[in-house]
Amino acid sequence: MANIAQQFMLELTAPRAWMLLLLPLFLLLVRCWFRAKRAREIRQQQDDHLPPSPPALPVLGHLHLVGSLPHFSLRSLARKHGYDLMLLRLGAMPVVVVSSPAAAEAVLRTHDHVFASRPLSLVADVVMYGTSDIGCAPYGDYWRRARKLVTTHLLTVKRVQSLRHAREEEVSTVMAQIGEAAGAGAAVDVGDLLGSFTNDLACRAVMGKSSSRNDDRSKLFRQLVVDTSPLLGGFHVEEFFPFLARFGVLSRVVRAKSERLRRRWDELLDRLIDDHESKYKPTMAAAAASDQKDEDDDFIHILLYVRQEYGLTREHMKAILLDVFFGGIDTAAAVLENTVVELMKKPRVMKKLQAEVRSIVPKGQEIVGEADLNGMAYLRAVIKESLRLRTVTPLLAPHFSMASCSVDGVVVPAGVRVLVNAWAIGRDPRYWGEDAEEFVPERFLDGGSAAGVGFKGNDFQFLPFSAGRRQCPGMNFGMAAVEVMLANLVHRFDWEMQAGKEARDIDMSEEFGLVVHRKEKLLLVPKLLHV
Ligand code: HEM
């Protein structure tokens, strides 16, 4: 026995025996090495096809490169690396950034069916009744139905025209306030005035003249929009670092805040819908649904008329109404305020615009009516230039890829947020020339370098309302308000800076959000002209 053991030990210690033992280990290692190599190759192949990325940090990814004004920093990154389509990792969140008209066309037109969804958002889920609105709803049957409802019944050209008297009346109210300030030689807070105007107009469209006359109610709506917008437009840290969601502390705080806001919205909207329901006359249904010009047909009434046809619950109705407040108030007010700033900084343009408006509106007429706007080509060029240079929704609203998609030789994976930097594209000298950063409305006039360029979604260098399936459905509604208000602001009033200040002192700092806002108030002194 001892001999056998000895023999065995001898065999073991002999080189041949070691070879026999090591061989399987060696084969195992070789196999592992080949597997790891293959995995590396596959990853490399996939990476080779992903959009290019700037160098990133561990864990943070590119988060540290995105500052407080993401449209600025994303433009700088794209320019520095020459990437018109780039992939960033914000913490754990992959984001594709689009910075050229060709890439925007690929995302918003050629592959629109892949990129037409929205990322999930905890806040939208709570505030928008389970994303039952149009702006936040993921792409699918519900969104298609709700969008069809809005574009065929609420925001049609005819409906926008039928609100013309409402707009003219609201404009008259604002002009009276400006007139009073002019009489007293006082300054007006231009942003506040314009915000009230677009808010009152939205209230009027949603609930009709009689309900919106209640001043307190209008103010409540305004306050709620102001309180909800930052939460709705902001990023939340758990979206970047999902592992934090396991602890759930932050999401509980955000959810609690969102639920408080939703209760406030509920209270207001339920009361309004109840009021309307008590006056609802089914006989009027056919007329409203066929989009007749009846000014009493406010949006709540119309939703009541079509709710069966579209299978709407009350929550769906409230969510759709919220889109009018979130889509229509801040955007149009910001466009107007930005335009006034640019006009103050460019007295030549202001004078030319005033001359056009004053030459077209008949002498003695105090308010510019919508019929007077027809011949105002320069007014339209000024607004377009403002939409280009000071795009109020600089990154549009985030899109979301529903499948992986090959775009111009690279592959955008499924489940990625896509941000189109419309602001950067609108200021890129490659498409707008050397004066791209200047406010020059003439470029949009006949004979100008951008004479044929429009905002309807066919010119991908100019995307203030976006393009494709998710394009803004409130474009006509918003533009009608902006045009008539701007014409009136410059018709009977000259505008001056407060004593001791100059136009070049106007603070241009901005606060980022879905809609970008000026940080500082714009205080200007109106001077009344007698026309
Ligand atoms: C001048 C004013 C306006 C501007 C600059 C503007 C701009 C935009 C932009 C850039 C988008 C995002 C499109 C995308 O994600 O690709 C959008 C979406 C939207 N806008 Fe507007 N908008 C304005 C006025 C309005 C008004 C007045 C309303 C309603 C009364 C409205 C309702 C909406 C809705 C519901 C969406 C979501 C569309 C969807 O996701 O299908 N907007 N808007």
Coordinates of C-alpha atoms and ligand atoms in Angstrom, one line a residue:
M1 CA 0.0 0.0 0.0
A2 CA 2.8 2.3 1.0
N3 CA 4.4 1.5 -2.3
I4 CA 1.4 2.4 -4.3
A5 CA 1.2 5.7 -2.5
Q6 CA 4.8 6.3 -3.1
Q7 CA 4.4 5.4 -6.7
F8 CA 1.5 7.8 -7.0
M9 CA 3.5 10.7 -5.4
L10 CA 6.3 10.0 -7.8
E11 CA 4.0 10.0 -10.7
L12 CA 2.6 13.3 -9.5
T13 CA 5.8 15.0 -9.1
A14 CA 7.0 13.8 -12.5
P15 CA 6.7 16.4 -15.2
R16 CA 4.4 14.2 -17.3
A17 CA 1.8 14.1 -14.5
W18 CA 1.8 17.9 -14.1
M19 CA 1.2 18.2 -17.8
L20 CA -1.8 15.9 -17.5
L21 CA -3.2 17.9 -14.7
L22 CA -2.5 21.3 -16.2
L23 CA -3.8 20.5 -19.7
P24 CA -7.6 20.8 -18.8
L25 CA -6.8 24.0 -16.9
F26 CA -5.0 25.4 -19.8
L27 CA -7.8 24.4 -22.2
L28 CA -10.3 26.1 -19.9
L29 CA -8.2 29.3 -19.8
V30 CA -7.9 29.3 -23.6
R31 CA -11.6 28.9 -23.9
C32 CA -12.3 31.8 -21.5
W33 CA -9.8 34.0 -23.4
F34 CA -11.5 33.3 -26.7
R35 CA -14.9 34.0 -25.2
A36 CA -13.7 37.3 -23.7
K37 CA -12.1 38.2 -27.0
R38 CA -15.3 37.5 -28.9
A39 CA -17.4 39.5 -26.4
R40 CA -14.9 42.4 -26.8
E41 CA -15.2 42.2 -30.6
I42 CA -19.0 42.2 -30.5
R43 CA -19.0 45.2 -28.1
Q44 CA -16.5 46.9 -30.3
Q45 CA -18.6 46.2 -33.4
Q46 CA -21.7 47.6 -31.6
D47 CA -19.7 50.6 -30.4
D48 CA -18.4 51.2 -33.9
H49 CA -22.0 51.6 -35.0
L50 CA -23.2 53.7 -32.2
P51 CA -23.2 57.5 -32.7
P52 CA -19.8 58.9 -31.6
S53 CA -19.3 60.1 -28.0
P54 CA -17.0 62.6 -26.4
P55 CA -14.7 61.2 -23.6
A56 CA -16.7 60.4 -20.5
L57 CA -16.1 60.0 -16.8
P58 CA -16.9 56.8 -14.8
V59 CA -20.4 56.9 -13.2
L60 CA -21.1 60.5 -14.2
G61 CA -20.6 59.8 -18.0
H62 CA -21.1 63.2 -19.6
L63 CA -23.3 64.7 -16.9
H64 CA -20.6 67.1 -15.8
L65 CA -20.4 68.6 -19.3
V66 CA -24.0 69.7 -19.3
G67 CA -24.3 73.0 -17.5
S68 CA -27.3 75.0 -16.4
L69 CA -28.0 76.0 -20.0
P70 CA -27.9 72.6 -21.8
H71 CA -28.6 74.1 -25.3
F72 CA -25.4 76.1 -25.0
S73 CA -23.2 73.3 -23.6
L74 CA -24.6 70.7 -26.0
R75 CA -23.8 73.1 -28.9
S76 CA -20.3 73.6 -27.7
L77 CA -19.7 69.8 -27.3
A78 CA -21.1 69.1 -30.8
R79 CA -19.0 71.8 -32.3
K80 CA -15.8 70.9 -30.5
H81 CA -15.9 67.3 -31.6
G82 CA -17.7 67.9 -35.0
Y83 CA -20.6 65.5 -34.1
D84 CA -23.9 66.4 -35.7
L85 CA -25.4 63.3 -34.0
M86 CA -23.7 62.3 -30.7
L87 CA -24.4 59.8 -28.0
L88 CA -24.0 61.1 -24.4
R89 CA -24.4 59.2 -21.1
L90 CA -25.9 61.4 -18.4
G91 CA -25.2 59.2 -15.4
A92 CA -26.9 56.0 -16.6
M93 CA -29.2 57.7 -19.0
P94 CA -28.3 57.5 -22.7
V95 CA -29.1 60.6 -24.7
V96 CA -28.7 61.3 -28.4
V97 CA -28.2 64.9 -29.4
V98 CA -29.1 66.1 -32.9
S99 CA -27.3 69.3 -34.1
S100 CA -27.8 69.6 -37.8
P101 CA -30.7 69.9 -40.2
A102 CA -29.8 66.6 -41.9
A103 CA -29.8 64.7 -38.6
A104 CA -33.0 66.5 -37.5
E105 CA -34.7 65.5 -40.8
A106 CA -33.6 61.8 -40.2
V107 CA -35.1 61.8 -36.7
L108 CA -38.2 64.0 -37.3
R109 CA -39.2 62.9 -40.8
T110 CA -37.4 59.8 -42.3
H111 CA -37.5 57.7 -39.1
D112 CA -40.2 59.7 -37.4
H113 CA -42.2 56.4 -36.7
V114 CA -39.3 55.2 -34.6
F115 CA -38.6 58.4 -32.6
A116 CA -42.1 59.7 -32.1
S117 CA -42.5 58.5 -28.5
R118 CA -41.8 60.3 -25.2
P119 CA -39.7 59.1 -22.3
L120 CA -41.5 58.1 -19.1
S121 CA -41.7 60.8 -16.4
L122 CA -42.9 60.3 -12.9
V123 CA -44.2 63.9 -12.7
A124 CA -46.1 63.7 -16.0
D125 CA -47.5 60.4 -14.9
V126 CA -49.0 62.0 -11.8
V127 CA -49.9 65.5 -13.0
M128 CA -51.1 64.5 -16.5
Y129 CA -53.4 61.8 -15.3
G130 CA -51.2 58.8 -16.3
T131 CA -49.8 60.8 -19.3
S132 CA -53.3 61.0 -20.8
D133 CA -52.4 64.4 -22.4
I134 CA -50.9 64.7 -25.9
G135 CA -47.5 66.2 -25.1
C136 CA -46.4 63.5 -22.6
A137 CA -48.3 60.4 -23.9
P138 CA -46.1 57.7 -25.3
Y139 CA -46.6 57.0 -29.0
G140 CA -49.5 54.6 -29.6
D141 CA -53.3 54.3 -30.0
Y142 CA -54.3 56.6 -27.2
W143 CA -51.9 59.4 -28.3
R144 CA -53.1 59.0 -32.0
R145 CA -56.7 59.3 -30.9
A146 CA -56.1 62.3 -28.6
R147 CA -54.0 64.1 -31.1
K148 CA -56.7 63.6 -33.8
L149 CA -59.3 65.0 -31.5
V150 CA -57.2 68.1 -30.8
T151 CA -56.3 68.7 -34.4
T152 CA -59.8 68.1 -35.8
H153 CA -61.8 69.8 -33.1
L154 CA -59.9 72.1 -30.8
L155 CA -56.9 73.7 -32.6
T156 CA -58.2 73.8 -36.2
V157 CA -57.6 76.9 -38.4
K158 CA -61.4 77.6 -38.2
R159 CA -61.5 77.4 -34.4
V160 CA -58.4 79.7 -34.1
Q161 CA -60.2 82.2 -36.4
S162 CA -63.3 81.9 -34.3
L163 CA -61.3 83.1 -31.3
R164 CA -60.3 86.3 -33.1
H165 CA -62.7 88.5 -31.2
A166 CA -61.5 87.0 -27.9
R167 CA -57.9 87.9 -28.9
E168 CA -58.9 91.4 -29.9
E169 CA -60.7 92.0 -26.7
E170 CA -57.8 90.6 -24.6
V171 CA -55.4 92.8 -26.6
S172 CA -57.6 95.9 -25.8
T173 CA -57.5 95.1 -22.1
V174 CA -53.7 95.0 -22.2
M175 CA -53.5 98.2 -24.3
A176 CA -55.6 99.9 -21.7
Q177 CA -53.2 98.9 -19.0
I178 CA -50.2 100.1 -21.0
G179 CA -52.1 103.3 -21.7
E180 CA -52.6 103.9 -18.0
A181 CA -48.9 103.3 -17.3
A182 CA -48.0 105.7 -20.2
G183 CA -50.3 108.3 -18.7
A184 CA -48.5 108.0 -15.3
G185 CA -45.1 107.9 -16.9
A186 CA -44.6 104.5 -15.2
A187 CA -42.7 101.4 -16.3
V188 CA -44.5 98.2 -17.1
D189 CA -43.3 94.7 -16.4
V190 CA -43.5 93.5 -20.0
G191 CA -43.2 89.7 -19.2
D192 CA -45.9 89.8 -16.6
L193 CA -48.3 91.7 -18.9
L194 CA -47.7 89.3 -21.8
G195 CA -48.0 86.2 -19.4
S196 CA -51.4 87.5 -18.3
F197 CA -52.5 88.0 -21.8
T198 CA -51.6 84.5 -23.0
N199 CA -53.0 83.0 -19.8
D200 CA -56.3 84.9 -20.2
L201 CA -56.5 83.8 -23.8
A202 CA -56.0 80.2 -22.9
C203 CA -58.7 80.5 -20.1
R204 CA -61.0 82.0 -22.6
A205 CA -60.5 79.3 -25.2
V206 CA -60.8 76.5 -22.6
M207 CA -63.8 77.8 -20.5
G208 CA -65.5 80.5 -22.6
K209 CA -66.0 84.2 -21.9
S210 CA -68.4 84.0 -19.0
S211 CA -66.3 81.6 -16.9
S212 CA -63.0 83.2 -17.7
R213 CA -64.3 86.7 -16.6
N214 CA -63.7 85.5 -13.1
D215 CA -60.4 87.2 -12.4
D216 CA -59.5 85.1 -9.4
R217 CA -60.0 81.9 -11.4
S218 CA -57.6 83.2 -14.2
K219 CA -55.1 84.1 -11.5
L220 CA -55.4 80.6 -10.0
F221 CA -54.7 79.0 -13.4
R222 CA -51.7 81.3 -13.9
Q223 CA -50.2 80.4 -10.5
L224 CA -50.8 76.7 -11.0
V225 CA -49.0 76.8 -14.4
V226 CA -46.1 78.7 -12.8
D227 CA -45.9 76.2 -9.9
T228 CA -46.1 73.1 -12.1
S229 CA -43.9 74.0 -15.1
P230 CA -40.5 73.7 -13.3
L231 CA -41.4 70.2 -11.9
L232 CA -42.8 69.1 -15.3
G233 CA -39.8 70.4 -17.3
G234 CA -37.0 69.5 -14.9
F235 CA -34.8 66.4 -14.7
H236 CA -34.8 64.4 -11.5
V237 CA -31.6 62.9 -10.2
E238 CA -33.1 59.4 -10.1
E239 CA -33.6 59.5 -13.8
F240 CA -29.8 59.8 -14.2
F241 CA -28.9 57.3 -11.4
P242 CA -31.7 54.6 -11.3
F243 CA -29.9 52.8 -8.5
L244 CA -31.0 55.7 -6.2
A245 CA -34.6 54.8 -7.0
R246 CA -34.1 51.7 -4.9
F247 CA -34.1 53.9 -1.8
G248 CA -37.1 55.7 -3.2
V249 CA -36.6 58.8 -1.0
L250 CA -36.3 61.3 -3.9
S251 CA -39.1 59.8 -5.9
R252 CA -41.4 59.9 -2.8
V253 CA -40.7 63.7 -2.4
V254 CA -41.3 64.4 -6.1
R255 CA -44.4 62.2 -6.1
A256 CA -45.8 64.0 -3.1
K257 CA -45.2 67.4 -4.7
S258 CA -46.8 66.2 -8.0
E259 CA -49.8 64.8 -6.1
R260 CA -50.4 68.1 -4.3
L261 CA -50.3 70.0 -7.6
R262 CA -52.6 67.5 -9.2
R263 CA -55.1 67.9 -6.4
R264 CA -55.1 71.7 -7.0
W265 CA -55.6 71.2 -10.8
D266 CA -58.4 68.6 -10.1
E267 CA -60.3 71.0 -7.9
L268 CA -60.3 73.8 -10.6
L269 CA -60.9 71.6 -13.6
D270 CA -63.6 69.4 -12.0
R271 CA -65.5 72.5 -11.0
L272 CA -65.3 73.9 -14.5
I273 CA -66.3 70.7 -16.2
D274 CA -69.2 70.3 -13.7
D275 CA -70.4 73.8 -14.6
H276 CA -70.2 73.1 -18.3
E277 CA -71.9 69.7 -17.9
S278 CA -74.9 71.3 -16.3
K279 CA -75.3 73.6 -19.3
Y280 CA -74.5 70.8 -21.8
K281 CA -77.0 70.5 -24.6
P282 CA -76.7 67.4 -26.7
T283 CA -78.5 69.1 -29.6
M284 CA -75.5 71.4 -30.0
A285 CA -73.2 68.4 -30.4
A286 CA -73.4 68.1 -34.1
A287 CA -72.7 71.8 -34.6
A288 CA -69.7 71.9 -32.3
A289 CA -68.2 68.7 -33.7
S290 CA -68.5 70.0 -37.2
D291 CA -66.3 72.9 -36.1
Q292 CA -68.8 75.7 -36.7
K293 CA -67.8 79.3 -35.8
D294 CA -69.7 79.5 -32.5
E295 CA -67.7 81.5 -30.0
D296 CA -69.6 79.9 -27.1
D297 CA -68.1 76.5 -28.0
D298 CA -65.2 76.6 -25.7
F299 CA -62.9 73.7 -25.4
I300 CA -64.6 72.1 -22.4
H301 CA -67.9 72.1 -24.3
I302 CA -66.3 70.6 -27.4
L303 CA -64.7 67.8 -25.3
L304 CA -68.1 67.1 -23.8
Y305 CA -69.6 66.8 -27.2
V306 CA -67.1 64.4 -28.6
R307 CA -66.3 62.4 -25.4
Q308 CA -68.3 59.4 -26.5
E309 CA -67.0 59.3 -30.0
Y310 CA -63.4 59.4 -28.7
G311 CA -64.1 57.3 -25.6
L312 CA -62.9 60.0 -23.2
T313 CA -63.0 59.7 -19.5
R314 CA -63.0 62.8 -17.3
E315 CA -59.3 62.3 -16.6
H316 CA -58.6 62.2 -20.3
M317 CA -60.5 65.5 -20.7
K318 CA -58.6 67.2 -17.9
A319 CA -55.2 66.0 -19.2
I320 CA -56.0 67.4 -22.7
L321 CA -57.1 70.7 -21.2
L322 CA -53.8 70.9 -19.3
D323 CA -51.9 70.8 -22.6
V324 CA -53.5 74.0 -23.6
F325 CA -52.2 75.7 -20.5
F326 CA -48.7 74.1 -20.6
G327 CA -48.4 74.3 -24.4
G328 CA -49.9 77.7 -25.0
I329 CA -49.2 80.2 -22.2
D330 CA -45.4 80.3 -21.5
T331 CA -44.4 79.7 -25.1
A332 CA -46.3 82.5 -26.8
A333 CA -45.5 84.9 -23.9
A334 CA -41.8 84.1 -24.1
V335 CA -41.8 84.6 -27.9
L336 CA -43.4 88.0 -27.5
E337 CA -41.1 89.1 -24.7
N338 CA -37.9 88.0 -26.6
T339 CA -39.1 89.9 -29.6
V340 CA -39.6 93.1 -27.6
V341 CA -36.0 92.7 -26.2
E342 CA -34.6 92.3 -29.7
L343 CA -36.5 95.3 -30.9
M344 CA -35.2 97.4 -28.0
K345 CA -31.7 96.4 -28.9
K346 CA -32.2 97.1 -32.6
P347 CA -33.9 100.6 -32.9
R348 CA -33.5 100.4 -36.7
V349 CA -35.7 97.3 -36.8
M350 CA -38.2 98.7 -34.2
K351 CA -38.6 101.9 -36.4
K352 CA -39.1 99.9 -39.5
L353 CA -41.7 97.7 -37.9
Q354 CA -43.5 100.7 -36.4
A355 CA -43.5 102.4 -39.8
E356 CA -45.1 99.3 -41.4
V357 CA -47.8 98.9 -38.8
R358 CA -48.6 102.6 -38.6
S359 CA -48.8 102.9 -42.4
I360 CA -51.3 100.0 -42.7
V361 CA -53.6 100.7 -39.8
P362 CA -56.2 103.4 -40.7
K363 CA -55.7 106.7 -38.9
G364 CA -57.7 107.1 -35.7
Q365 CA -58.1 103.3 -35.2
E366 CA -56.8 102.5 -31.7
I367 CA -56.5 98.7 -31.8
V368 CA -54.9 96.8 -34.7
G369 CA -57.4 94.2 -35.8
E370 CA -56.5 90.8 -37.3
A371 CA -57.7 92.0 -40.7
D372 CA -55.0 94.7 -40.6
L373 CA -52.3 92.1 -40.3
N374 CA -52.5 90.8 -43.9
G375 CA -50.1 93.2 -45.5
M376 CA -47.6 93.2 -42.6
A377 CA -44.7 91.2 -44.2
Y378 CA -42.1 92.8 -42.0
L379 CA -44.0 91.9 -38.8
R380 CA -44.0 88.3 -39.9
A381 CA -40.3 88.5 -40.7
V382 CA -39.5 90.0 -37.2
I383 CA -41.4 87.1 -35.5
K384 CA -39.7 84.5 -37.6
E385 CA -36.3 86.0 -36.8
S386 CA -37.2 86.0 -33.1
L387 CA -38.3 82.3 -33.3
R388 CA -34.9 81.5 -35.0
L389 CA -32.5 83.4 -32.8
R390 CA -34.3 83.1 -29.5
T391 CA -36.0 79.6 -29.9
V392 CA -38.1 79.4 -26.7
T393 CA -38.1 75.6 -26.7
P394 CA -34.4 75.2 -27.6
L395 CA -34.3 71.4 -27.3
L396 CA -38.0 70.9 -28.4
A397 CA -39.6 68.3 -26.1
P398 CA -37.6 65.0 -25.6
H399 CA -38.3 62.3 -28.2
F400 CA -37.7 58.6 -27.4
S401 CA -36.6 55.8 -29.7
M402 CA -39.0 52.8 -29.7
A403 CA -36.6 50.5 -31.6
S404 CA -33.0 50.6 -32.7
C405 CA -32.6 52.6 -35.9
S406 CA -29.9 53.1 -38.4
V407 CA -29.3 56.8 -39.0
D408 CA -26.7 57.9 -41.5
G409 CA -24.4 55.0 -40.9
V410 CA -24.7 54.8 -37.1
V411 CA -27.2 52.9 -35.0
V412 CA -29.3 54.7 -32.4
P413 CA -30.4 52.0 -29.9
A414 CA -33.9 51.5 -28.6
G415 CA -34.9 53.2 -25.4
V416 CA -32.8 56.3 -25.9
R417 CA -33.9 60.0 -25.3
V418 CA -33.3 62.1 -28.4
L419 CA -32.8 65.9 -28.0
V420 CA -32.9 68.0 -31.1
N421 CA -31.0 71.2 -30.5
A422 CA -33.2 73.4 -32.6
W423 CA -31.7 76.5 -31.0
A424 CA -28.1 75.6 -32.1
I425 CA -29.3 74.6 -35.6
G426 CA -31.1 77.9 -35.9
R427 CA -27.9 79.8 -35.2
D428 CA -25.4 77.7 -37.2
P429 CA -23.5 79.8 -39.7
R430 CA -23.3 76.7 -42.0
Y431 CA -27.0 77.2 -42.7
W432 CA -27.6 80.9 -41.9
G433 CA -24.5 82.6 -43.0
E434 CA -21.9 84.8 -41.2
D435 CA -24.6 86.9 -39.5
A436 CA -26.3 83.9 -38.0
E437 CA -26.0 85.3 -34.4
E438 CA -27.4 88.7 -35.5
F439 CA -31.1 89.7 -35.4
V440 CA -31.8 90.5 -39.1
P441 CA -35.5 90.0 -40.0
E442 CA -34.7 91.0 -43.7
R443 CA -33.3 87.5 -44.3
F444 CA -36.9 86.3 -44.3
L445 CA -38.2 88.9 -46.7
D446 CA -38.5 88.4 -50.5
G447 CA -35.0 88.4 -51.9
G448 CA -33.4 87.7 -48.5
S449 CA -31.2 84.6 -47.9
A450 CA -34.0 82.7 -46.1
A451 CA -37.0 84.1 -48.1
G452 CA -38.5 80.7 -48.7
V453 CA -37.8 79.3 -45.2
G454 CA -40.9 78.6 -43.1
F455 CA -41.7 77.1 -39.7
K456 CA -44.2 74.5 -40.9
G457 CA -41.8 71.6 -40.5
N458 CA -40.4 71.4 -44.1
D459 CA -37.2 73.4 -43.5
F460 CA -35.1 71.5 -41.0
Q461 CA -32.7 74.4 -40.3
F462 CA -35.7 76.2 -38.7
L463 CA -37.7 74.2 -36.2
P464 CA -39.4 76.5 -33.7
F465 CA -42.5 74.2 -33.7
S466 CA -40.6 71.0 -34.6
A467 CA -41.7 68.7 -37.5
G468 CA -43.3 65.3 -38.0
R469 CA -45.8 63.4 -35.9
R470 CA -45.0 65.3 -32.7
Q471 CA -45.0 68.8 -34.3
C472 CA -46.7 71.5 -32.2
P473 CA -50.5 71.3 -32.9
G474 CA -50.9 74.8 -31.4
M475 CA -48.8 76.6 -34.0
N476 CA -51.7 78.6 -35.5
F477 CA -53.2 79.3 -32.1
G478 CA -49.8 80.6 -30.8
M479 CA -48.9 82.6 -33.9
A480 CA -52.3 84.3 -34.0
A481 CA -51.8 85.6 -30.5
V482 CA -48.2 86.7 -31.1
E483 CA -48.9 88.5 -34.3
V484 CA -51.8 90.6 -33.1
M485 CA -50.2 91.5 -29.8
L486 CA -46.9 92.5 -31.3
A487 CA -48.6 94.7 -33.9
N488 CA -50.5 96.4 -31.1
L489 CA -47.4 96.9 -28.9
V490 CA -45.6 98.9 -31.5
H491 CA -48.6 100.6 -33.0
R492 CA -49.6 103.3 -30.5
F493 CA -46.6 103.1 -28.2
D494 CA -42.9 104.0 -28.4
W495 CA -40.9 102.2 -25.8
E496 CA -38.1 103.5 -23.6
M497 CA -35.7 102.1 -21.0
Q498 CA -36.1 103.3 -17.4
A499 CA -34.2 106.5 -16.5
G500 CA -30.4 105.8 -16.4
K501 CA -30.6 102.5 -18.3
E502 CA -29.8 101.7 -21.9
A503 CA -31.0 98.9 -24.1
R504 CA -27.5 97.4 -24.1
D505 CA -27.9 97.0 -20.3
I506 CA -30.9 94.6 -20.7
D507 CA -29.8 91.4 -18.9
M508 CA -30.0 88.5 -21.3
S509 CA -29.5 85.7 -18.6
E510 CA -31.9 82.8 -19.1
E511 CA -33.3 80.0 -17.0
F512 CA -33.5 76.6 -18.7
G513 CA -36.7 74.6 -18.8
L514 CA -39.0 73.0 -21.4
V515 CA -39.6 76.7 -22.2
V516 CA -36.6 79.0 -21.6
H517 CA -37.4 82.1 -19.5
R518 CA -35.6 85.4 -19.0
K519 CA -34.1 85.6 -15.5
E520 CA -34.6 89.4 -15.1
K521 CA -37.8 91.3 -15.4
L522 CA -38.1 93.5 -18.6
L523 CA -39.2 96.9 -17.3
L524 CA -40.0 99.4 -20.1
V525 CA -41.6 102.8 -20.1
P526 CA -44.4 103.2 -22.8
K527 CA -45.0 106.5 -24.5
L528 CA -48.4 106.9 -26.0
L529 CA -48.7 108.4 -29.5
H530 CA -51.9 109.9 -30.7
V531 CA -52.9 108.1 -33.9
Ligands
HEM1 C1 -45.5 80.3 -30.2 C2 -45.9 79.4 -29.4 C3 -45.5 77.9 -29.4 C4 -44.3 77.4 -29.6 C5 -43.0 78.0 -30.0 C6 -44.5 75.9 -29.5 C7 -43.5 75.0 -29.6 C8 -43.7 73.6 -29.5 C9 -42.6 72.6 -29.6 C10 -41.2 72.9 -30.0 C11 -43.2 71.4 -29.3 C12 -42.4 70.1 -29.2 C13 -42.5 69.3 -30.5 C14 -41.7 68.0 -30.5 O1 -41.5 67.5 -29.4 O2 -41.1 67.7 -31.5 C15 -44.6 71.6 -29.0 C16 -45.5 70.6 -28.7 C17 -46.8 70.8 -28.3 N1 -47.4 72.1 -28.3 FE1 -46.6 73.8 -28.8 N2 -45.8 75.7 -29.1 C18 -46.5 76.9 -29.1 C19 -47.8 77.1 -28.8 C20 -48.7 76.1 -28.5 C21 -50.1 76.3 -28.2 C22 -50.8 77.7 -28.2 C23 -50.6 75.1 -27.8 C24 -52.0 74.8 -27.5 C25 -53.0 75.6 -27.4 C26 -49.5 74.1 -28.0 C27 -49.7 72.8 -27.7 C28 -48.7 71.8 -27.9 C29 -48.9 70.4 -27.6 C30 -50.2 69.7 -27.2 C31 -47.7 69.8 -27.9 C32 -47.4 68.3 -27.9 C33 -47.5 67.6 -29.2 C34 -47.3 66.1 -29.2 O3 -46.5 65.7 -28.4 O4 -47.9 65.4 -30.0 N3 -48.4 74.8 -28.3 N4 -44.9 73.0 -29.1

